[in-house]
PDB file of C-alpha atoms in Angstrom:
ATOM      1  CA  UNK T 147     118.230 100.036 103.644  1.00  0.00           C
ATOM      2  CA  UNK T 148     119.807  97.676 106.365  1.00  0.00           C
ATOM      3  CA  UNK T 149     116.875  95.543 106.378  1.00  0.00           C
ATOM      4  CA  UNK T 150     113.625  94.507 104.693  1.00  0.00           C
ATOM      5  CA  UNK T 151     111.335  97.363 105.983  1.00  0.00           C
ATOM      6  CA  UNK T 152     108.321  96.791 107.605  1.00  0.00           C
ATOM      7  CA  UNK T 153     106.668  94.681 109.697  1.00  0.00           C
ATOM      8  CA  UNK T 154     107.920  91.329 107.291  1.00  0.00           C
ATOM      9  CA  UNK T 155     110.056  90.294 110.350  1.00  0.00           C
ATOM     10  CA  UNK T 156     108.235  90.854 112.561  1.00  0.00           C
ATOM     11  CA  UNK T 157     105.678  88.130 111.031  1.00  0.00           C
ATOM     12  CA  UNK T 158     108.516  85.758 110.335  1.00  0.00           C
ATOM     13  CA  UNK T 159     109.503  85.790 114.330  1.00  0.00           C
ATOM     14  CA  UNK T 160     106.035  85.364 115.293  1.00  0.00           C
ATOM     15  CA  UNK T 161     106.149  82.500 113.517  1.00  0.00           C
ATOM     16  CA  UNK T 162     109.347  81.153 114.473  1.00  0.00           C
ATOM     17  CA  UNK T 163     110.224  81.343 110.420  1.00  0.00           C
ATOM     18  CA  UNK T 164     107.344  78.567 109.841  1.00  0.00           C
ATOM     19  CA  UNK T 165     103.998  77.705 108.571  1.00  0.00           C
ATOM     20  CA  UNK T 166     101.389  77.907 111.758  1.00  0.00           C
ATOM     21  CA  UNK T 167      98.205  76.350 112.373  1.00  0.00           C
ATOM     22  CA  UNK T 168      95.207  79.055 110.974  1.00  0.00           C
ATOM     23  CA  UNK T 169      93.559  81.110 114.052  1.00  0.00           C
ATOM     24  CA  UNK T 170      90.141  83.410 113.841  1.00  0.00           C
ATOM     25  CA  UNK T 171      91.484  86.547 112.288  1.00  0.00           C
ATOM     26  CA  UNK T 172      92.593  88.973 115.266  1.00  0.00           C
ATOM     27  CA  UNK T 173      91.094  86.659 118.025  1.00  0.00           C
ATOM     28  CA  UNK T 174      93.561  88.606 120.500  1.00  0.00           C
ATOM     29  CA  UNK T 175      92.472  92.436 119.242  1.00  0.00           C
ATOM     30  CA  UNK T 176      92.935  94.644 121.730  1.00  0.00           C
ATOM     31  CA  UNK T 177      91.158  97.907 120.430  1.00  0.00           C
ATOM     32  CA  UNK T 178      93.630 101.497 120.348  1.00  0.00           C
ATOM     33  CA  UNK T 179      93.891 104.671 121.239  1.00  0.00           C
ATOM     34  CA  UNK T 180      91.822 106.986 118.159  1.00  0.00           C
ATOM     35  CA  UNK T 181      94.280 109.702 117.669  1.00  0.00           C
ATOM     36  CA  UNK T 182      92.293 113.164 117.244  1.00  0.00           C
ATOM     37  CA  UNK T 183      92.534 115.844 114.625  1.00  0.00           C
ATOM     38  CA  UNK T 184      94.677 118.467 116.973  1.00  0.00           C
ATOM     39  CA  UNK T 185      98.379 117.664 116.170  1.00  0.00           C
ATOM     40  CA  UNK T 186      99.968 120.342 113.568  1.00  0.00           C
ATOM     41  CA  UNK T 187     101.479 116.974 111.887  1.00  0.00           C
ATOM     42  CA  UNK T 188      97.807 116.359 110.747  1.00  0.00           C
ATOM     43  CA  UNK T 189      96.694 119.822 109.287  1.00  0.00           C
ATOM     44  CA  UNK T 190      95.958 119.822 105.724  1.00  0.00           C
ATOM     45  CA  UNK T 191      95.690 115.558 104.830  1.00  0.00           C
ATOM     46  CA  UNK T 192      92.130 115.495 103.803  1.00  0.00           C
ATOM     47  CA  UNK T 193      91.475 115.361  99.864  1.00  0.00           C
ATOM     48  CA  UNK T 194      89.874 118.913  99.390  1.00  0.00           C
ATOM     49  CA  UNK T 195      93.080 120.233 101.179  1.00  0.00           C
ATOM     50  CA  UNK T 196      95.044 118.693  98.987  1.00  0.00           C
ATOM     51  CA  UNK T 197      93.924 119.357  95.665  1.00  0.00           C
ATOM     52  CA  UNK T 198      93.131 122.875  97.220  1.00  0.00           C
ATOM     53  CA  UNK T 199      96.929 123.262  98.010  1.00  0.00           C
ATOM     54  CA  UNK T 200      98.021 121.829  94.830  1.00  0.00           C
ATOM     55  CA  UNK T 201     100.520 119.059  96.093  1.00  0.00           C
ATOM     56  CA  UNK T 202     100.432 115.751  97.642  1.00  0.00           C
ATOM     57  CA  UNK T 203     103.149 114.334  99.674  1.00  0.00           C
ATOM     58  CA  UNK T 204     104.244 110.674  99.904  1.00  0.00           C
ATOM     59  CA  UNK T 205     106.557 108.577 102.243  1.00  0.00           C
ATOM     60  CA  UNK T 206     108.960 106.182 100.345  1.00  0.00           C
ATOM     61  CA  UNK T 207     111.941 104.359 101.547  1.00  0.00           C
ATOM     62  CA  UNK T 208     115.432 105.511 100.898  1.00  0.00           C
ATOM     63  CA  UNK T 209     117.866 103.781  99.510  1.00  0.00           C
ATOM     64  CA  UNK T 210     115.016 101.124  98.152  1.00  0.00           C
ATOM     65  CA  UNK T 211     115.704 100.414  95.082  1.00  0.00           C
ATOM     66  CA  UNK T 212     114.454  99.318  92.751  1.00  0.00           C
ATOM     67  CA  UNK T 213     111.091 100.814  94.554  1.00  0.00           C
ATOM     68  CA  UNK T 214     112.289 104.451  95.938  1.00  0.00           C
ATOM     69  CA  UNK T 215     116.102 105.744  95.522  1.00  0.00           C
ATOM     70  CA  UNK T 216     117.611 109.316  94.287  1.00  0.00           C
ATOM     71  CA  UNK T 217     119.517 109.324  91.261  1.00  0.00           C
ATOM     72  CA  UNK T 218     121.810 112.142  90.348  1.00  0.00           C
ATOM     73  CA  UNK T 219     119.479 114.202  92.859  1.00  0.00           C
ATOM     74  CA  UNK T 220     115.695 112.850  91.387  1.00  0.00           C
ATOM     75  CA  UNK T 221     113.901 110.809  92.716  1.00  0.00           C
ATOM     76  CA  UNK T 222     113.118 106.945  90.486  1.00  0.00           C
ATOM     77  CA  UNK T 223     111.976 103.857  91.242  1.00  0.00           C
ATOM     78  CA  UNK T 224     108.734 101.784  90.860  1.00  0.00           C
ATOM     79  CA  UNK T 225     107.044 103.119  93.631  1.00  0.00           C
ATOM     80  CA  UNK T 226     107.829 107.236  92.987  1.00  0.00           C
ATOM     81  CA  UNK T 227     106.562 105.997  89.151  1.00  0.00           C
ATOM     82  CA  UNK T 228     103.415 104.745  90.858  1.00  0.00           C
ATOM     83  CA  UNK T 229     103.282 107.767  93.747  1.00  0.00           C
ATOM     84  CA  UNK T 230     103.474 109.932  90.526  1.00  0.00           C
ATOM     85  CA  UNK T 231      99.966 108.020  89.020  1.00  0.00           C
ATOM     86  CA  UNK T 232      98.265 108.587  91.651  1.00  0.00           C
ATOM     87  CA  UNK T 233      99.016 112.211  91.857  1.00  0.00           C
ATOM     88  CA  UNK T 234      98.154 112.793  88.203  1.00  0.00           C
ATOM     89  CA  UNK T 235      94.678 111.205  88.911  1.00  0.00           C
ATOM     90  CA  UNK T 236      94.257 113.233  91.959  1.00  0.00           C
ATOM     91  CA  UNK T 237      94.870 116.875  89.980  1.00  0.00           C
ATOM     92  CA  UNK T 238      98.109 117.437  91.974  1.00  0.00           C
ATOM     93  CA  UNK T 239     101.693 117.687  92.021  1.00  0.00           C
ATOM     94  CA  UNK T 240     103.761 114.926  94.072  1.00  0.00           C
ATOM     95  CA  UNK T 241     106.080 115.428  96.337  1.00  0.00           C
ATOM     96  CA  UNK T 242     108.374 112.987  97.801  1.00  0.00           C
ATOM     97  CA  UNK T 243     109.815 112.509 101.950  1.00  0.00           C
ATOM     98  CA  UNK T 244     112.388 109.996 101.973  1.00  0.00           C
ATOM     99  CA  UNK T 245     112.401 108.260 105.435  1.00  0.00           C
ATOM    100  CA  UNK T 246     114.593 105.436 106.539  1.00  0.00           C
ATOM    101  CA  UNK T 247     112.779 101.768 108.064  1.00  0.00           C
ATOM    102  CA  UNK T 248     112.320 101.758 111.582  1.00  0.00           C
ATOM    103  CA  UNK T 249     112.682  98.892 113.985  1.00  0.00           C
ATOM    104  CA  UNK T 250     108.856  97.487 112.421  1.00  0.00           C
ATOM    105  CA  UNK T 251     105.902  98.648 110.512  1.00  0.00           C
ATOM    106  CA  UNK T 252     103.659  99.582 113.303  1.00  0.00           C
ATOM    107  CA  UNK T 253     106.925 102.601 113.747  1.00  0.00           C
ATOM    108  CA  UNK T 254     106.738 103.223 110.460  1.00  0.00           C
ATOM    109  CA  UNK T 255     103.198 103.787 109.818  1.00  0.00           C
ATOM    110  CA  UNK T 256     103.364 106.029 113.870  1.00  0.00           C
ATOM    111  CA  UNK T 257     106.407 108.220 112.425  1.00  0.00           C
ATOM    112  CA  UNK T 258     104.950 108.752 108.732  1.00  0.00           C
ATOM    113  CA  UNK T 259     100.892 108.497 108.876  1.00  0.00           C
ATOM    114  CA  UNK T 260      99.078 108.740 112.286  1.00  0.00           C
ATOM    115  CA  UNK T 261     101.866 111.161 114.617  1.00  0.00           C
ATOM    116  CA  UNK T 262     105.179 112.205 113.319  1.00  0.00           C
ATOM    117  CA  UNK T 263     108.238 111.137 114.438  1.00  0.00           C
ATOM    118  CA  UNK T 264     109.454 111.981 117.958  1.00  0.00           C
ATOM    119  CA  UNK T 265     112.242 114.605 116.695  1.00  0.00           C
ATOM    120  CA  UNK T 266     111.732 116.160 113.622  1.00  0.00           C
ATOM    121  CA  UNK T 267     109.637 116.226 110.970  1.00  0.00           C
ATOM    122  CA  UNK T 268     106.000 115.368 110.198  1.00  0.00           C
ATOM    123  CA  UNK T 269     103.713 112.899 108.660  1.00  0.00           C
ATOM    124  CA  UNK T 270     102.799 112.354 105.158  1.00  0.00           C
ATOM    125  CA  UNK T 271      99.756 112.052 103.245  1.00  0.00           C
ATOM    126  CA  UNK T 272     100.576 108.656 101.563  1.00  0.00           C
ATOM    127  CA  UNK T 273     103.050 106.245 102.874  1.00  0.00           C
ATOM    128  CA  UNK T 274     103.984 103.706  99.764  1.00  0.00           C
ATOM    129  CA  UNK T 275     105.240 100.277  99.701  1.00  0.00           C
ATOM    130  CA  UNK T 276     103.093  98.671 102.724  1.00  0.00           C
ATOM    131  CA  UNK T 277     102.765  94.810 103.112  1.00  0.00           C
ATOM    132  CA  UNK T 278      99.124  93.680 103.661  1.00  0.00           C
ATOM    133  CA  UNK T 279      98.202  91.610 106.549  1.00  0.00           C
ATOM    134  CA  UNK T 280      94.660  91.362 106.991  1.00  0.00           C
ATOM    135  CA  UNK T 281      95.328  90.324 111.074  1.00  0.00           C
ATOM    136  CA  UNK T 282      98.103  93.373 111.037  1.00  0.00           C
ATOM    137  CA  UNK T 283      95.688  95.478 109.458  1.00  0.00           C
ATOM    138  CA  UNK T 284      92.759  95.001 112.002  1.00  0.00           C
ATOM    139  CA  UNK T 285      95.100  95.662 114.869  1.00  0.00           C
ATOM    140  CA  UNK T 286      96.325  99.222 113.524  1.00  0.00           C
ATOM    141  CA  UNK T 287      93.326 101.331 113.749  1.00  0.00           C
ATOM    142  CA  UNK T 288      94.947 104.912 113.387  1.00  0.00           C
ATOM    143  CA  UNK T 289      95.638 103.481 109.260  1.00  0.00           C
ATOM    144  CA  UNK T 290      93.906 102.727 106.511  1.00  0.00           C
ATOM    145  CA  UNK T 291      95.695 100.192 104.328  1.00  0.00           C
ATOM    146  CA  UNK T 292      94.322 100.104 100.890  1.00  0.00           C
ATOM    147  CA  UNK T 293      95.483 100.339  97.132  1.00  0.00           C
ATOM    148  CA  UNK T 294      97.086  97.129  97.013  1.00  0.00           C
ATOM    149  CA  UNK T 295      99.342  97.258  93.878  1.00  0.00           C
ATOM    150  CA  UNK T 296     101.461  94.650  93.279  1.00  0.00           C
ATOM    151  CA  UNK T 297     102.732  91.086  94.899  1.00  0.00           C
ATOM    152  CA  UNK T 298     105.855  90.263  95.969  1.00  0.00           C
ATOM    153  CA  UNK T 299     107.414  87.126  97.086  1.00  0.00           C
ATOM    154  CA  UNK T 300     110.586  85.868  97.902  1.00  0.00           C
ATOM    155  CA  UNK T 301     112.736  84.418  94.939  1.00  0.00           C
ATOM    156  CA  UNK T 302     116.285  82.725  94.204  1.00  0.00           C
ATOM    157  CA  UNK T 303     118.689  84.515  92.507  1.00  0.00           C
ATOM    158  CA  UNK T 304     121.422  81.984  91.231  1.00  0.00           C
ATOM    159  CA  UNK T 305     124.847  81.428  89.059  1.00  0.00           C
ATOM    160  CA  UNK T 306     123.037  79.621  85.983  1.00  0.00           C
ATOM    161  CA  UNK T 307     126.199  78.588  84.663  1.00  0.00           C
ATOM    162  CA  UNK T 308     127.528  77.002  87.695  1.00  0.00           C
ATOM    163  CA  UNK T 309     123.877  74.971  87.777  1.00  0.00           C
ATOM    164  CA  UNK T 310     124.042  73.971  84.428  1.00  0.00           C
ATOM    165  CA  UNK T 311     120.187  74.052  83.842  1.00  0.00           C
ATOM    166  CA  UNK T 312     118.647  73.039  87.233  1.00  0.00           C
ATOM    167  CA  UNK T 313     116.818  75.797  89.432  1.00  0.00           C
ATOM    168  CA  UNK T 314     118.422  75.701  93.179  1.00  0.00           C
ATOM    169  CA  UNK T 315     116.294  75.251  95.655  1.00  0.00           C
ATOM    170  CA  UNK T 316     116.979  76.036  99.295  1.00  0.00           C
ATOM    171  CA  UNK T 317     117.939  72.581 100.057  1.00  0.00           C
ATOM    172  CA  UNK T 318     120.765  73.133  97.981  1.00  0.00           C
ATOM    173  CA  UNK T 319     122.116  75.395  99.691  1.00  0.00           C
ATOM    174  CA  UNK T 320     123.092  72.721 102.840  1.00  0.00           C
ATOM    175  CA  UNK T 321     125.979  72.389 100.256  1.00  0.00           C
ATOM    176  CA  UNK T 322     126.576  75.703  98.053  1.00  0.00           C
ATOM    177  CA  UNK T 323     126.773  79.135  99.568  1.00  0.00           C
ATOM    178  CA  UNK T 324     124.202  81.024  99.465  1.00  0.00           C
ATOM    179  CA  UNK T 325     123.724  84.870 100.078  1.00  0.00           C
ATOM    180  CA  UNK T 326     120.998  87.413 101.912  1.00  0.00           C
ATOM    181  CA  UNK T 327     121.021  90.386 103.324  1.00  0.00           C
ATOM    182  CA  UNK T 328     121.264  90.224 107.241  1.00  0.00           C
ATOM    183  CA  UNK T 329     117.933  89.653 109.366  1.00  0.00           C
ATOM    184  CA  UNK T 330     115.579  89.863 106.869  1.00  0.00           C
ATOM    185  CA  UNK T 331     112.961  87.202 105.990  1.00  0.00           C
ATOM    186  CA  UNK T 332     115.161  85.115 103.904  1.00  0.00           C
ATOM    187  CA  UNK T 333     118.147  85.112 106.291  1.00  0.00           C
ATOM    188  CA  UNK T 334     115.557  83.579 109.146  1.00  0.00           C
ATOM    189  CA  UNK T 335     114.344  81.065 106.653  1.00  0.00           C
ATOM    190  CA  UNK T 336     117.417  79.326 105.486  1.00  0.00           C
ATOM    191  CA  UNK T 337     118.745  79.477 108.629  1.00  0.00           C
ATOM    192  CA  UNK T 338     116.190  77.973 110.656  1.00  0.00           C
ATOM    193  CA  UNK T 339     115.625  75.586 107.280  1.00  0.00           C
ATOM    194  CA  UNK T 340     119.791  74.282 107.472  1.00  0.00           C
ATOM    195  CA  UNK T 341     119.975  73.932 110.796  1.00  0.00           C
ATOM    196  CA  UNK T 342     122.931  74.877 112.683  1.00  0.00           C
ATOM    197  CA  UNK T 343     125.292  72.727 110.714  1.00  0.00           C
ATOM    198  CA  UNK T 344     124.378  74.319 107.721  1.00  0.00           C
ATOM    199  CA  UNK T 345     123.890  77.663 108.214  1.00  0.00           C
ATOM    200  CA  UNK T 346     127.545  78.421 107.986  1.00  0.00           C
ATOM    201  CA  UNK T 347     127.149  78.734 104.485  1.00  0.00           C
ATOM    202  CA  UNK T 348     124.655  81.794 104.552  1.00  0.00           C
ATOM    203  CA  UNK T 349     126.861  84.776 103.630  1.00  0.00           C
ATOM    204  CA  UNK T 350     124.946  87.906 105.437  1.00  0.00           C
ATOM    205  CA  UNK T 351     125.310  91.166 103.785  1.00  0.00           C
ATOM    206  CA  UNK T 352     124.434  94.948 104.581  1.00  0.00           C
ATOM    207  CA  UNK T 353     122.397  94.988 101.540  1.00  0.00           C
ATOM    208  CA  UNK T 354     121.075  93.431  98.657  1.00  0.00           C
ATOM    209  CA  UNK T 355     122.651  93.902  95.897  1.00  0.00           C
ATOM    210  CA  UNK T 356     125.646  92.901  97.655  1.00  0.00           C
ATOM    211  CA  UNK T 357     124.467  89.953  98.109  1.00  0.00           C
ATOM    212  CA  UNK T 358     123.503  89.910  94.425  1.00  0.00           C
ATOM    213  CA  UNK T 359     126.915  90.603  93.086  1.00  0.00           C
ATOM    214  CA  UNK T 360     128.473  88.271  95.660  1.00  0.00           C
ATOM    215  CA  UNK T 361     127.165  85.107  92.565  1.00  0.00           C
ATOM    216  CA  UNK T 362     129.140  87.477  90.238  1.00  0.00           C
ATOM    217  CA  UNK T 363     132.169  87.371  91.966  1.00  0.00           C
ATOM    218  CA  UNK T 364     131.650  83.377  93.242  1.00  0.00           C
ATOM    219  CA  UNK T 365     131.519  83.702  97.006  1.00  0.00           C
ATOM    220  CA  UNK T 366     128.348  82.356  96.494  1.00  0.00           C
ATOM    221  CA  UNK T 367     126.127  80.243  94.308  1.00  0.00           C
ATOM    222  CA  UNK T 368     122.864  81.383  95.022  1.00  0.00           C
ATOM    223  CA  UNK T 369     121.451  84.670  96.920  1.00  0.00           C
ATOM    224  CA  UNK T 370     117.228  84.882  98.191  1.00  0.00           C
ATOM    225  CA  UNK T 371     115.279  87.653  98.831  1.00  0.00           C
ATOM    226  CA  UNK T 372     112.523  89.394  97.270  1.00  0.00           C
ATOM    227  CA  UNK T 373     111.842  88.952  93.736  1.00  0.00           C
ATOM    228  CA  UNK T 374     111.949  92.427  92.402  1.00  0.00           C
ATOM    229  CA  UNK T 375     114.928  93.022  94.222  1.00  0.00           C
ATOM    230  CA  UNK T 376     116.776  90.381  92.668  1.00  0.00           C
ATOM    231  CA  UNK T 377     116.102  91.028  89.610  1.00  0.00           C
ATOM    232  CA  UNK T 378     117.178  94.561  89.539  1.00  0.00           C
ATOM    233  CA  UNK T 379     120.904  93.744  90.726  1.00  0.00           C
ATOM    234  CA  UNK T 380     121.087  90.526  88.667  1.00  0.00           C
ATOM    235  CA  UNK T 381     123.750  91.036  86.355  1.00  0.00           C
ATOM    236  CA  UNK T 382     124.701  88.920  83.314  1.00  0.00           C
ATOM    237  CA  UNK T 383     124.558  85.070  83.995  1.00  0.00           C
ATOM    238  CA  UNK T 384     122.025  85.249  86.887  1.00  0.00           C
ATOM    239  CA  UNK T 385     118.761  83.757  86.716  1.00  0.00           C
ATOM    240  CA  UNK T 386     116.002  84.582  89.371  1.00  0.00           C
ATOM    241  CA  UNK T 387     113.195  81.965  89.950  1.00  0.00           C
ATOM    242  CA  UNK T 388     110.406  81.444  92.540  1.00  0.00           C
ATOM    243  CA  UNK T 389     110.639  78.103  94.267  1.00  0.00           C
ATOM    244  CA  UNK T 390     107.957  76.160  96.509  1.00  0.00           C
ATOM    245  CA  UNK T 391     109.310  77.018 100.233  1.00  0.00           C
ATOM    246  CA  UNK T 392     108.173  74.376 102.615  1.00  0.00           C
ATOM    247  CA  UNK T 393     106.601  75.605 105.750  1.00  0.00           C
ATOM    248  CA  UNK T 394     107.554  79.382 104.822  1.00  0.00           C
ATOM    249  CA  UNK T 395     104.776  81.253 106.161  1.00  0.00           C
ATOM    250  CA  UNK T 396     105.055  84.913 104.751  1.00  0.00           C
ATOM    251  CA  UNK T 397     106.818  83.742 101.300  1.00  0.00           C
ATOM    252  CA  UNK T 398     104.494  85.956  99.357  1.00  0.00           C
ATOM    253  CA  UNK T 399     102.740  89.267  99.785  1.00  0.00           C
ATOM    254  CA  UNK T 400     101.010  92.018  98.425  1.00  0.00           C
ATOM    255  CA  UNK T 401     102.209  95.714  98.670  1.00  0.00           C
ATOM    256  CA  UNK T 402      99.765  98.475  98.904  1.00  0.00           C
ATOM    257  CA  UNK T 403      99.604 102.034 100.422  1.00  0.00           C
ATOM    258  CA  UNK T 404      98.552 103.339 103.846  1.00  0.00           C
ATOM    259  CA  UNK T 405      96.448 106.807 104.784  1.00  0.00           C
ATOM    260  CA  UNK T 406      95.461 108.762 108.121  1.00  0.00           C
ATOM    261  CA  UNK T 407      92.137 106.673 108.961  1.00  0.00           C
ATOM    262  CA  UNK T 408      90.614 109.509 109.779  1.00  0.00           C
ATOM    263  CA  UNK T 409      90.475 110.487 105.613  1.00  0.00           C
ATOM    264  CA  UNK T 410      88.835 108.018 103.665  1.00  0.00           C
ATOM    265  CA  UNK T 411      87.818 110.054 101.014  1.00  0.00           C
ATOM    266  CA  UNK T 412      91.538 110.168 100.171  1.00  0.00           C
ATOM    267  CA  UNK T 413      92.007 106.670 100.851  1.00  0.00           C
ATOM    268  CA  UNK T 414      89.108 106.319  98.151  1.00  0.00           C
ATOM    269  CA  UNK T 415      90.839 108.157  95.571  1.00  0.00           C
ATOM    270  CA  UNK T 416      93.866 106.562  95.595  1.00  0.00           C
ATOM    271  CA  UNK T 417      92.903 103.252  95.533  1.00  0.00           C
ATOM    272  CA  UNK T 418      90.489 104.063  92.586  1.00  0.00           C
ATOM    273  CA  UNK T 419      93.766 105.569  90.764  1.00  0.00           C
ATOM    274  CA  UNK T 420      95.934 102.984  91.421  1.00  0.00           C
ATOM    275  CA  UNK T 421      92.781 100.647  90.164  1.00  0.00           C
ATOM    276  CA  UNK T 422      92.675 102.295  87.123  1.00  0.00           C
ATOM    277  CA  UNK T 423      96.470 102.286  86.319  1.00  0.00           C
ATOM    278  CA  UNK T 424      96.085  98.414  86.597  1.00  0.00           C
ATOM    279  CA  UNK T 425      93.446  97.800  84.623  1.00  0.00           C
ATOM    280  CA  UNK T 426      95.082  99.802  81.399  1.00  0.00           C
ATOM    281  CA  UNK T 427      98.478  98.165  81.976  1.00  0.00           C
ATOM    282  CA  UNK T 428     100.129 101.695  83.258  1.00  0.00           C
ATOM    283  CA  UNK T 429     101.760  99.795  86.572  1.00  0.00           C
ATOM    284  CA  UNK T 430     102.911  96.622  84.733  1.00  0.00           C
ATOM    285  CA  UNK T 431     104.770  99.265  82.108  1.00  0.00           C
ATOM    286  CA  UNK T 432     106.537 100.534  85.432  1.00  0.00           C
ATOM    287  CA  UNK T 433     107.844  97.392  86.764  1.00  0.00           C
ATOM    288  CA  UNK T 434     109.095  96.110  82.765  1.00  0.00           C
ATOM    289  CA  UNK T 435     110.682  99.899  82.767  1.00  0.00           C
ATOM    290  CA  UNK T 436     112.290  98.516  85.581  1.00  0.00           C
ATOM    291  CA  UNK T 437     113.375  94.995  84.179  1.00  0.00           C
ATOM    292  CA  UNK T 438     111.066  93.487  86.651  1.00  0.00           C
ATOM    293  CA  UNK T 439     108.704  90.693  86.367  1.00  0.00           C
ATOM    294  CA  UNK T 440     105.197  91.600  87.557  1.00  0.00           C
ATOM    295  CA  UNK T 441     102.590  89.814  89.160  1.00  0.00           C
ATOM    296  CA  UNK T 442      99.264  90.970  89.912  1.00  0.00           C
ATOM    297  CA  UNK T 443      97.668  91.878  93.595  1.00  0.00           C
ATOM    298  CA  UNK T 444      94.716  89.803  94.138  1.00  0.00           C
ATOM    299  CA  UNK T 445      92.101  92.364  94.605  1.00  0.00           C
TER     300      UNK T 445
END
């Protein structure tokens, strides 16, 4: 992954990085195009098709760890664990279509739910690991965005040796170098938070854990980004914490799933399965499998 996926920055930009006065939810809805049921990259996504056929296919992110990655050829991560609940409940086996982020999540939802890509392949029945917006949601008609499982939030990762007990904050890092991976969420924030004569010390990196193992090594002092993702590549001597971030204005979200509107009945089922699994504890097992702290969607 070269970026956060999604439509996170596209939020952040809209916002200029910052906290914005409250407007009526989707004041400027423009209503869309319904896509019909005539496309071959459609055939076969309703619920009795599914169990009929005896498989259901789900879109993760490659190279998304510690949410959707291949290891020695299978695939593992917190979302395939999840993807694989959901199937269970269903009656069906999963199967998995690693995609790679595209420029937003409006793309991503076009390419993997509602159309298909424009060369290539074909949509999915699931798409996993989707940020709820309630005033994205309403402007997307083709999806349905539903079985919210977890929230996420952006976190500090930092060298608790060289802070000797304190808990960095971004302020800090006007002073100590600090590391992200480039133009995602975090890398807008600190950088519009420093100012220009600050932001030389944000170290930008292709990915994450890069940036993670950059505290290791002591380029920097500090890295931010998404809490899960932290935690994963922390390594021995890193501590990860959650900070108050002034006048950040996406700092925490929750992560659901997204289906075809036009099959609700699916839509139904997997939101009741991934209900289920978090009532009896099933997806907080996942995310300690993981080494990850979880936090509850607010449903």
């Amino acid at each position: 992954m070269k970026r956060l996926p999604l439509s996170l920055v596209m939020m952040t930009l809209a916002a200029g990085g910052l906290a914005t006065p409250a407007s009526a939810r989707c004041e400027d809805y423009v209503p869309q195009a319904k896509p019909q049921n005539v496309s071959r990259d459609i055939v076969g996504q309703d619920l009795d098709t599914i169990i009929e056929r005896g498989f259901i296919e789900f879109a993760v992110f490659e190279d998304f760890a510690p949410y959707s990655f291949e290891e020695a050829g299978q695939p593992r991560g917190v979302d395939i664990e999840i993807a694989k609940l959901i199937a269970e409940s269903i009656g069906v086996a999963p199967k998995f279509k690693f995609v790679q982020a595209d420029e937003n999540l409006e793309a991503d939802l076009r390419n993997w739910i509602w159309k298909g890509p424009v060369v290539g392949g074909a949509v999915a029945n699931v798409m996993m690991h989707v940020p709820y917006n309630s005033d994205f949601a309403c402007r997307v008609e083709q999806v349905v965005f539903t079985g919210q499982y977890y929230k996420e939030g952006i976190a500090i990762a930092y060298d608790a040796a060289f802070y000797e007990g304190d808990k960095p904050t971004p302020p800090f890092f006007r002073f100590d170098p600090v590391a992200v991976q480039n133009d995602t969420i975090a890398d807008f924030y600190l950088t519009n938070l420093l100012g220009a004569g600050a932001s030389a010390n944000v170290r930008r990196f292709p990915e994450i854990g890069e940036a993670v193992a950059a505290i290791g090594t002591g380029e920097v002092r500090g890295a931010m980004g998404p809490k899960a993702q932290l935690e994963y590549f922390a390594g021995d001597g890193v501590e990860v914490h959650q900070p108050p971030l002034v006048n950040f204005g996406v700092g925490q979200w929750t992560v659901g799933v997204a289906v075809h509107f036009a099959y609700r009945p699916l839509g139904y089922a997997v939101d009741d399965a991934i209900y289920a699994a978090l009532q009896d504890g099933r997806i907080e097992q996942i995310f300690a499998d993981y080494g990850l702290t979880f936090t509850a969607p607010e449903r």
